[in-house]
Short mmCIF file of C-alpha atoms in Angstrom, two decimals:
data_model
loop_
_atom_site.label_atom_id
_atom_site.label_comp_id
_atom_site.label_asym_id
_atom_site.label_seq_id
_atom_site.Cartn_x
_atom_site.Cartn_y
_atom_site.Cartn_z
CA MET A 1 -23.65 -10.70 44.15
CA ASN A 2 -26.03 -8.97 41.74
CA ALA A 3 -26.05 -5.28 40.81
CA ALA A 4 -29.41 -4.69 42.51
CA ARG A 5 -27.91 -5.52 45.92
CA ASN A 6 -24.57 -3.83 45.34
CA PRO A 7 -24.74 -0.47 43.53
CA ASP A 8 -20.95 -0.32 43.19
CA GLU A 9 -20.96 -3.48 41.07
CA GLY A 10 -23.58 -1.93 38.78
CA GLU A 11 -21.38 1.12 38.37
CA VAL A 12 -18.39 -1.07 37.59
CA SER A 13 -20.41 -3.04 35.03
CA GLU A 14 -21.69 0.16 33.46
CA ALA A 15 -18.16 1.58 33.25
CA PHE A 16 -16.91 -1.73 31.88
CA VAL A 17 -19.60 -1.81 29.18
CA SER A 18 -18.71 1.75 28.26
CA GLU A 19 -15.00 0.86 27.91
CA LEU A 20 -15.83 -2.31 25.97
CA THR A 21 -18.10 -0.41 23.58
CA ASN A 22 -15.64 2.44 23.07
CA HIS A 23 -12.83 0.07 22.11
CA GLN A 24 -14.64 -2.17 19.59
CA THR A 25 -13.12 -0.49 16.52
CA ALA A 26 -9.59 -0.65 17.91
CA MET A 27 -10.05 -4.26 19.04
CA LEU A 28 -11.35 -5.31 15.61
CA ALA A 29 -8.45 -3.54 13.89
CA PHE A 30 -6.01 -5.28 16.25
CA ILE A 31 -7.55 -8.69 15.52
CA ARG A 32 -7.44 -8.05 11.78
CA ALA A 33 -3.80 -7.00 12.00
CA LEU A 34 -2.87 -10.13 13.94
CA MET A 35 -4.96 -12.43 11.72
CA PRO A 36 -4.51 -11.00 8.21
CA GLY A 37 -6.60 -12.70 5.60
CA SER A 38 -8.92 -14.17 8.20
CA SER A 39 -12.54 -13.74 7.22
CA GLY A 40 -13.62 -14.44 10.79
CA ALA A 41 -12.31 -11.29 12.49
CA ARG A 42 -15.78 -10.21 13.62
CA ASP A 43 -16.48 -13.68 15.00
CA LEU A 44 -13.19 -13.56 16.88
CA LEU A 45 -14.14 -10.14 18.23
CA GLN A 46 -17.40 -11.56 19.57
CA GLU A 47 -15.51 -14.44 21.21
CA VAL A 48 -13.16 -11.90 22.80
CA ASN A 49 -16.10 -9.79 23.98
CA ILE A 50 -17.50 -12.82 25.79
CA ILE A 51 -14.13 -13.58 27.37
CA LEU A 52 -13.69 -9.96 28.43
CA TRP A 53 -17.14 -9.95 29.99
CA GLN A 54 -16.36 -13.16 31.85
CA LYS A 55 -13.09 -11.62 33.10
CA ARG A 56 -14.54 -8.17 33.86
CA ALA A 57 -13.88 -8.59 37.59
CA GLN A 58 -10.16 -8.82 36.78
CA PHE A 59 -10.13 -5.41 35.11
CA GLU A 60 -8.99 -2.64 37.45
CA PRO A 61 -10.90 0.60 36.82
CA GLY A 62 -8.54 3.50 36.24
CA THR A 63 -6.04 1.35 34.34
CA SER A 64 -5.80 1.11 30.56
CA PHE A 65 -8.72 -0.93 29.27
CA LYS A 66 -7.08 -1.02 25.85
CA ALA A 67 -3.85 -2.55 27.15
CA TRP A 68 -5.76 -5.10 29.23
CA SER A 69 -8.15 -6.07 26.42
CA PHE A 70 -5.35 -6.30 23.86
CA GLN A 71 -3.48 -8.70 26.14
CA VAL A 72 -6.61 -10.86 26.36
CA ILE A 73 -6.90 -10.70 22.57
CA ARG A 74 -3.26 -11.80 22.16
CA TYR A 75 -3.80 -14.88 24.35
CA HIS A 76 -7.09 -15.75 22.68
CA LEU A 77 -5.59 -15.45 19.21
CA MET A 78 -2.57 -17.56 20.21
CA ASN A 79 -4.98 -20.33 21.20
CA HIS A 80 -7.01 -19.79 18.05
CA ARG A 81 -3.87 -20.00 15.88
CA ARG A 82 -2.84 -23.21 17.65
CA ARG A 83 -6.23 -24.72 16.81
CA LEU A 84 -5.83 -23.64 13.17
CA ALA A 85 -2.29 -25.01 13.03
CA SER A 86 -3.49 -28.36 14.33
CA LYS A 87 -5.88 -28.43 11.36
CA GLY A 88 -3.02 -27.77 8.93
CA TRP A 89 -3.52 -24.03 8.39
CA LEU A 90 -0.43 -21.89 7.73
CA ILE A 91 -0.34 -19.15 10.37
CA PHE A 92 1.94 -16.55 11.93
CA ASP A 93 4.33 -17.80 14.57
CA ASP A 94 3.37 -16.70 18.13
CA ASP A 95 6.82 -15.14 18.55
CA LEU A 96 6.31 -12.95 15.48
CA VAL A 97 2.88 -11.86 16.71
CA GLU A 98 4.33 -10.90 20.10
CA ARG A 99 7.04 -8.82 18.40
CA ILE A 100 4.71 -6.92 16.05
CA SER A 101 1.62 -6.50 18.24
CA PRO A 102 2.84 -3.43 20.21
CA ALA A 103 3.22 -1.55 16.93
CA LEU A 104 -0.39 -2.37 16.07
CA GLU A 105 -1.88 -0.83 19.19
CA ALA A 106 -2.85 2.47 17.57
CA ASP A 107 -4.79 5.07 19.48
CA PRO A 108 -8.56 4.49 18.99
CA GLU A 109 -9.07 8.19 18.22
CA GLU A 110 -6.40 7.98 15.52
CA LEU A 111 -8.05 4.88 14.08
CA GLU A 112 -11.39 6.68 14.03
CA CYS A 113 -9.81 9.69 12.26
CA ARG A 114 -8.27 7.37 9.68
CA HIS A 115 -11.58 5.60 9.21
CA GLN A 116 -13.46 8.88 8.72
CA ALA A 117 -10.85 10.19 6.29
CA LEU A 118 -10.96 6.96 4.28
CA HIS A 119 -14.77 7.01 4.22
CA LEU A 120 -14.82 10.62 2.99
CA CYS A 121 -12.17 9.96 0.35
CA LEU A 122 -13.96 6.83 -0.85
CA SER A 123 -17.19 8.79 -1.18
CA LYS A 124 -15.44 11.15 -3.62
CA LEU A 125 -14.61 8.30 -6.02
CA ARG A 126 -16.71 7.33 -9.00
CA PRO A 127 -19.10 4.43 -8.30
CA LYS A 128 -17.25 2.14 -10.71
CA ASP A 129 -13.96 2.85 -8.90
CA ARG A 130 -15.55 2.13 -5.51
CA ALA A 131 -16.97 -1.10 -6.98
CA LEU A 132 -13.48 -2.12 -8.14
CA LEU A 133 -12.00 -1.44 -4.69
CA GLN A 134 -14.88 -3.30 -3.05
CA HIS A 135 -14.30 -6.29 -5.28
CA ARG A 136 -10.54 -6.28 -4.76
CA TYR A 137 -10.50 -5.85 -0.99
CA ALA A 138 -13.79 -7.30 0.23
CA SER A 139 -14.96 -10.06 -2.09
CA GLY A 140 -12.00 -12.41 -2.02
CA ALA A 141 -12.70 -13.31 -5.67
CA PRO A 142 -9.88 -13.20 -8.23
CA LEU A 143 -9.33 -9.95 -10.10
CA ASN A 144 -9.39 -11.86 -13.40
CA ASP A 145 -13.01 -12.87 -12.77
CA TYR A 146 -14.02 -9.26 -12.18
CA ALA A 147 -12.10 -8.16 -15.29
CA LYS A 148 -14.17 -10.57 -17.38
CA VAL A 149 -17.42 -9.35 -15.84
CA ILE A 150 -16.73 -5.70 -16.66
CA ASN A 151 -14.98 -6.51 -19.95
CA ARG A 152 -11.58 -5.02 -19.08
CA SER A 153 -8.15 -6.60 -18.81
CA ALA A 154 -6.75 -7.61 -15.43
CA GLY A 155 -3.64 -5.53 -16.21
CA THR A 156 -5.76 -2.43 -16.72
CA LEU A 157 -7.56 -3.08 -13.44
CA LYS A 158 -4.23 -3.49 -11.61
CA ALA A 159 -3.06 -0.13 -12.97
CA THR A 160 -6.39 1.44 -11.98
CA LEU A 161 -6.08 0.01 -8.47
CA PHE A 162 -2.58 1.44 -8.17
CA ASN A 163 -3.86 4.89 -9.19
CA LEU A 164 -6.85 4.62 -6.83
CA ARG A 165 -4.64 3.68 -3.88
CA THR A 166 -2.35 6.63 -4.66
CA ALA A 167 -5.32 9.00 -4.92
CA LEU A 168 -6.79 7.70 -1.64
CA ARG A 169 -3.46 8.05 0.16
CA LYS A 170 -3.09 11.66 -1.04
CA CYS A 171 -6.70 12.47 -0.12
CA ILE A 172 -6.26 11.02 3.38
CA GLU A 173 -2.98 12.89 3.85
CA ARG A 174 -4.73 16.15 2.85
CA ARG A 175 -7.52 15.46 5.35
CA PHE A 176 -4.97 14.84 8.12
CA GLN A 177 -3.09 18.04 7.24
CA GLU A 178 -6.35 20.05 7.17
CA GLN A 179 -7.21 18.75 10.66
CA GLY A 180 -3.67 19.26 12.01
CA ILE A 181 -3.23 15.54 12.64
CA PRO A 182 0.34 14.24 12.24
CA LEU A 183 0.70 11.79 9.40
CA PRO A 184 1.18 8.16 10.45
#
């Protein structure tokens, strides 16, 4: 039955889209936590979005969308990991994922606060320090290659990264304390 003939279904779809949209950041973080090192987290999120849309009639309004969607994510990623394993990829065991996944289900508001604090703290760094962090955590290229490009030793860059991580952690902790948010 289409939404034009049944206004209740349109309301359910609208509420569902709202829930789906509001949980994208948390869902992506959950996927990344369950598939560390995977460059395809956003692709997996899109696959999950399609599955969630197809299963939207199974979602009961008034219940936790996050819990329901995270369960769908777990099953989808188990199947995805099985496909990777069949191709010879080294992956987490399903049992391990089931044991650690409840700890990864952080509150979306808390994730957003962390994200905002990190963004603010990163903006306070010098451009060359942000570039080093970007290279280390986003490019996937070896640190030695970057060291050659900027004419510094890899050891110096490792020490700089250590200091940057410490400074970011302290900055984020200060932001949390200023906002009265308990530290994770």
